[in-house]
Amino acid sequence: MTDAREPDTNVGTQTETVAAAAAMIAAEPVLVTRARSQWWDVWDQFRSHKGAMVGAAIFLAIIALVVLGPLFVDMESGIKSNMRARNEPMSLQYPLGTDRLGRDLFARMIAGGRVSLAVGLTAMALSLLLGTLIGVLAGYFKRLDGPLMRLTDLFLALPLLPLLLVMVLLFREPLTAIFGVELGIFILIVSAIGITSWMQTARIVRGDVLALKEREFVLAARSIGTPSRRIVTRHVLPNVLSPIMVSATLGIATAIITESALSFLGLGFPPDFPTWGRLLNDGVPFLELYPGRAFWPGLAISLVVLSINYVGDGLRDALDPRIRGR
């Protein structure tokens, strides 16, 4: 028989084994990793889209040229007439030549880009604000869905260009009398474009909100008495960010094209205030003799619109988890 006072060798061996294993684990280096942000996944997917990266590079280059151009170019040469330098060809002094009044076309292109991009960004922001507000209200509050969607259908049924022309003709004189010619027409053009281009955003946001408000996390927030305003701002809006950002990129392109069309028709900014659409309009009569006067503003409009469309395509793929990773 074994003496009860004899120590248990098995227990001592197991204890030593566990201690040795713990020492080995402690001696091994521990790899500490940080949680990966969702925005890094979005960026990885976006940069894998070659068209979106090229479009973003072109768009940023145009913005840099428009913003930093006045630091290196004499902008007064694009405003003041110089009859001794009229119709000059491309040269080091005049990279894009001069017009019939001797004004530097390169300086006018930079000035026109500042106005066209400002109109596009501001009109996009107004359109996005209206579309998101109406879409969220129509999707979340059932009693507002019918009236707001009928209002959206009414705006969609209206012909866009005649409506813009009527707005310009009706409000041009009062706004210019109150705010001055340049600021008054800027407010008029931005308001006209923003008021007539929010419908697609409203429909997209409404559809997403209708699906989101039946999800479990929204129902749980509602069940504990969370106010509707807090549910919309904390749970609904962050989840409709993807279609809003895509609509924003496409809205810039639409606003620039609309402003260019109005300026081309002579209903935008005054003739001595350059925009890309106005420069294109001024260059059309001289298309056979001096094709560059219409080519350069047309190329600028095309590059901006095309690059923004590619950026919007890349954002759609990057922000949609059903497409991400394909």
XYZ file of C-alpha atoms in Angstrom:
326
model
C 0.000 0.000 0.000
C 1.068 3.525 -0.687
C 1.642 5.820 2.205
C -0.920 8.659 2.252
C 1.781 11.092 3.313
C 3.858 10.397 0.171
C 3.727 13.413 -2.232
C 1.810 13.004 -5.540
C 4.456 13.054 -8.253
C 1.847 13.330 -11.062
C 0.472 16.611 -9.730
C 3.971 18.056 -9.441
C 4.832 17.016 -12.985
C 1.632 18.642 -14.402
C 2.356 21.838 -12.514
C 5.871 22.012 -13.916
C 4.575 21.348 -17.456
C 2.002 24.137 -17.218
C 4.595 26.542 -15.849
C 7.009 25.674 -18.670
C 4.306 26.175 -21.304
C 3.336 29.539 -19.789
C 6.972 30.611 -19.822
C 7.304 29.644 -23.505
C 4.148 31.584 -24.415
C 5.383 34.604 -22.479
C 8.738 34.440 -24.235
C 7.181 34.465 -27.715
C 6.592 37.931 -29.262
C 2.966 39.021 -29.280
C 1.724 40.724 -32.445
C -0.521 43.607 -31.483
C -2.867 44.710 -34.275
C -5.232 47.641 -34.317
C -8.800 47.383 -35.534
C -9.019 48.218 -39.221
C -11.316 51.114 -40.015
C -14.085 50.627 -42.540
C -12.877 53.708 -44.399
C -9.579 51.937 -45.109
C -11.546 49.192 -46.849
C -13.409 51.853 -48.824
C -10.122 53.494 -49.804
C -8.593 50.147 -50.843
C -11.585 49.396 -53.046
C -11.616 52.911 -54.488
C -7.945 52.922 -55.443
C -8.352 49.544 -57.137
C -10.695 51.277 -59.602
C -8.250 52.647 -62.169
C -10.786 54.889 -63.846
C -11.755 56.490 -60.531
C -8.115 57.152 -59.629
C -7.393 58.723 -63.030
C -10.566 60.787 -62.775
C -9.699 61.959 -59.257
C -6.188 62.924 -60.384
C -7.528 64.947 -63.338
C -10.184 66.652 -61.227
C -7.720 67.566 -58.474
C -5.243 68.852 -61.073
C -7.918 71.111 -62.589
C -8.898 72.404 -59.137
C -5.237 73.081 -58.295
C -4.754 74.945 -61.579
C -7.876 77.028 -61.022
C -7.075 77.817 -57.382
C -3.318 78.368 -57.679
C -3.300 79.789 -61.201
C -3.717 83.435 -60.149
C -0.446 83.151 -58.206
C 1.489 82.568 -61.436
C -0.678 84.200 -64.109
C -1.522 87.874 -64.533
C -5.306 87.745 -64.268
C -5.616 91.368 -65.369
C -4.509 90.309 -68.861
C -7.683 88.272 -69.136
C -9.882 91.262 -68.300
C -8.277 94.295 -69.903
C -8.315 94.721 -73.654
C -5.045 94.996 -75.565
C -5.716 95.713 -79.219
C -2.031 95.404 -80.072
C -2.086 91.736 -79.036
C -5.420 90.730 -80.559
C -5.736 87.262 -82.154
C -2.248 86.224 -81.056
C -1.366 82.510 -81.524
C -0.159 80.214 -78.742
C 3.179 81.339 -77.290
C 5.127 81.452 -74.040
C 3.554 84.787 -73.172
C 0.053 83.639 -74.159
C -0.128 79.827 -73.689
C -3.577 79.623 -75.323
C -3.369 82.757 -77.444
C -5.561 85.856 -77.221
C -9.096 86.713 -78.337
C -10.316 89.441 -80.670
C -9.882 92.051 -77.925
C -6.351 90.959 -77.027
C -7.271 89.294 -73.758
C -5.241 86.311 -72.556
C -7.311 83.172 -73.081
C -5.354 81.187 -70.483
C -6.153 83.747 -67.793
C -9.782 83.769 -68.894
C -9.881 79.960 -68.737
C -8.635 80.068 -65.136
C -11.162 82.750 -64.191
C -13.934 80.869 -65.977
C -12.995 77.650 -64.193
C -13.263 79.332 -60.805
C -16.798 80.464 -61.605
C -17.929 77.201 -63.218
C -16.577 75.021 -60.399
C -17.999 77.363 -57.749
C -21.416 77.167 -59.409
C -21.164 73.387 -59.677
C -20.148 72.814 -56.064
C -22.660 75.277 -54.585
C -25.563 74.071 -56.727
C -24.666 70.472 -55.874
C -24.715 71.279 -52.151
C -28.144 72.925 -52.450
C -29.535 70.072 -54.544
C -28.127 67.491 -52.137
C -29.587 69.279 -49.120
C -33.068 69.465 -50.654
C -32.991 65.919 -52.010
C -31.740 64.365 -48.765
C -34.221 66.300 -46.623
C -37.225 65.409 -48.780
C -36.085 61.804 -49.227
C -35.599 61.214 -45.492
C -38.909 62.852 -44.569
C -40.812 60.913 -47.236
C -39.199 57.597 -46.352
C -39.368 57.779 -42.566
C -42.707 59.536 -41.986
C -45.497 57.669 -43.759
C -47.960 60.559 -43.680
C -45.506 62.781 -45.589
C -44.631 60.174 -48.198
C -47.588 60.812 -50.507
C -47.451 64.635 -50.703
C -43.654 64.806 -51.014
C -43.467 62.137 -53.707
C -46.237 63.814 -55.707
C -44.247 67.045 -55.453
C -41.204 65.153 -56.717
C -43.201 63.733 -59.617
C -44.414 67.236 -60.456
C -40.851 68.566 -60.682
C -39.783 65.542 -62.725
C -42.600 66.190 -65.190
C -41.578 69.812 -65.762
C -39.295 70.484 -68.746
C -35.956 71.478 -67.250
C -34.534 73.922 -69.782
C -37.729 76.009 -70.306
C -38.190 76.178 -66.530
C -34.630 77.448 -66.102
C -35.137 80.032 -68.823
C -38.345 81.278 -67.187
C -36.648 81.542 -63.781
C -33.722 83.465 -65.255
C -35.981 85.880 -67.112
C -38.247 86.467 -64.089
C -35.664 86.903 -61.334
C -32.621 88.259 -63.164
C -33.446 91.940 -62.784
C -34.639 91.871 -59.125
C -31.617 89.893 -57.919
C -29.090 91.998 -59.805
C -30.697 95.135 -58.383
C -30.366 93.797 -54.817
C -27.002 91.993 -54.871
C -25.252 93.470 -57.895
C -24.715 91.931 -61.319
C -22.144 89.236 -60.547
C -23.407 88.081 -57.131
C -27.060 88.376 -58.165
C -26.613 86.197 -61.238
C -24.504 83.729 -59.244
C -27.311 83.351 -56.687
C -29.861 83.054 -59.492
C -27.958 80.375 -61.417
C -27.135 78.344 -58.298
C -30.715 78.525 -57.011
C -32.205 77.635 -60.394
C -29.942 74.610 -60.846
C -30.323 73.425 -57.234
C -34.122 73.728 -57.214
C -34.486 71.784 -60.467
C -32.035 68.911 -59.798
C -32.873 67.451 -56.367
C -35.491 64.899 -57.489
C -33.228 61.934 -58.275
C -31.454 62.240 -54.920
C -34.803 62.375 -53.104
C -36.031 59.190 -54.779
C -32.802 57.283 -54.058
C -32.669 58.364 -50.407
C -36.366 57.604 -49.885
C -35.935 54.049 -51.148
C -33.000 53.397 -48.825
C -34.798 54.925 -45.832
C -37.875 52.757 -46.440
C -35.680 49.662 -46.192
C -33.617 50.943 -43.250
C -36.493 51.890 -40.972
C -37.592 48.230 -40.820
C -34.131 46.976 -39.809
C -33.579 45.520 -36.357
C -31.343 48.299 -34.993
C -33.902 50.976 -35.938
C -36.757 48.966 -34.429
C -34.704 48.463 -31.257
C -33.976 52.188 -30.987
C -37.653 52.949 -31.478
C -38.708 50.370 -28.871
C -36.690 52.053 -26.110
C -38.291 55.427 -26.831
C -35.568 57.109 -28.892
C -36.956 60.265 -30.550
C -37.432 60.178 -34.295
C -35.012 63.043 -34.799
C -32.248 61.129 -33.022
C -33.011 57.919 -34.939
C -32.753 59.770 -38.233
C -29.503 61.554 -37.382
C -27.738 58.652 -35.600
C -28.992 55.566 -37.446
C -30.619 56.450 -40.758
C -28.456 59.197 -42.251
C -25.090 57.423 -41.741
C -26.456 54.378 -43.584
C -27.613 56.364 -46.623
C -24.251 58.086 -46.964
C -23.244 55.934 -49.944
C -26.008 57.043 -52.378
C -25.709 60.628 -51.123
C -21.987 60.798 -51.934
C -22.497 59.246 -55.360
C -25.307 61.709 -56.093
C -23.018 64.520 -54.975
C -20.329 63.656 -57.524
C -22.829 63.327 -60.339
C -24.598 66.525 -59.235
C -21.425 68.565 -59.751
C -21.206 67.388 -63.358
C -24.883 68.130 -63.989
C -24.594 71.618 -62.497
C -21.518 72.483 -64.596
C -23.208 71.308 -67.792
C -26.393 73.254 -66.982
C -24.478 76.453 -66.200
C -22.476 76.048 -69.404
C -25.681 75.587 -71.398
C -27.228 78.739 -69.901
C -24.066 80.743 -70.547
C -23.865 79.345 -74.075
C -27.417 80.552 -74.706
C -26.479 84.008 -73.379
C -28.704 83.746 -70.292
C -25.991 83.186 -67.691
C -23.302 85.569 -66.528
C -22.671 88.847 -68.403
C -20.371 88.767 -71.463
C -17.441 90.409 -69.651
C -17.605 87.814 -66.842
C -15.900 84.652 -68.131
C -17.200 81.147 -67.547
C -16.397 78.055 -69.553
C -19.829 78.154 -71.163
C -19.459 81.850 -72.018
C -15.984 81.258 -73.495
C -17.376 78.417 -75.571
C -20.160 80.690 -76.797
C -17.660 83.431 -77.686
C -15.462 80.990 -79.593
C -18.149 79.432 -81.790
C -18.314 82.331 -84.347
C -14.540 82.003 -84.868
C -14.524 78.217 -85.046
C -13.101 78.063 -88.580
C -10.420 80.722 -88.124
C -9.486 80.104 -84.472
C -10.781 76.659 -83.388
C -8.823 76.787 -80.136
C -11.168 79.404 -78.697
C -13.987 76.854 -78.614
C -11.801 73.762 -78.193
C -10.164 74.643 -74.865
C -13.314 75.525 -72.862
C -15.109 72.554 -74.392
C -12.207 70.293 -73.414
C -12.209 71.663 -69.854
C -15.939 71.013 -69.446
C -15.595 67.508 -70.892
C -12.620 66.603 -68.679
C -14.311 67.812 -65.495
C -17.591 66.026 -66.238
C -15.879 62.802 -67.332
C -13.511 62.730 -64.352
C -16.353 63.356 -61.877
C -18.412 60.573 -63.452
C -15.506 58.134 -63.016
C -15.050 59.255 -59.409
C -18.748 58.656 -58.780
C -18.472 55.209 -60.342
C -15.537 54.369 -58.066
C -17.338 55.675 -54.976
C -20.390 53.590 -55.796
C -18.294 50.418 -55.971
C -16.302 51.300 -52.847
C -19.221 52.289 -50.631
C -21.566 49.446 -51.604
C -20.668 46.357 -49.509
C -22.488 44.102 -51.996
C -20.070 45.135 -54.759
C -16.933 45.675 -52.646
C -14.244 43.060 -53.187
C -15.297 42.002 -56.688
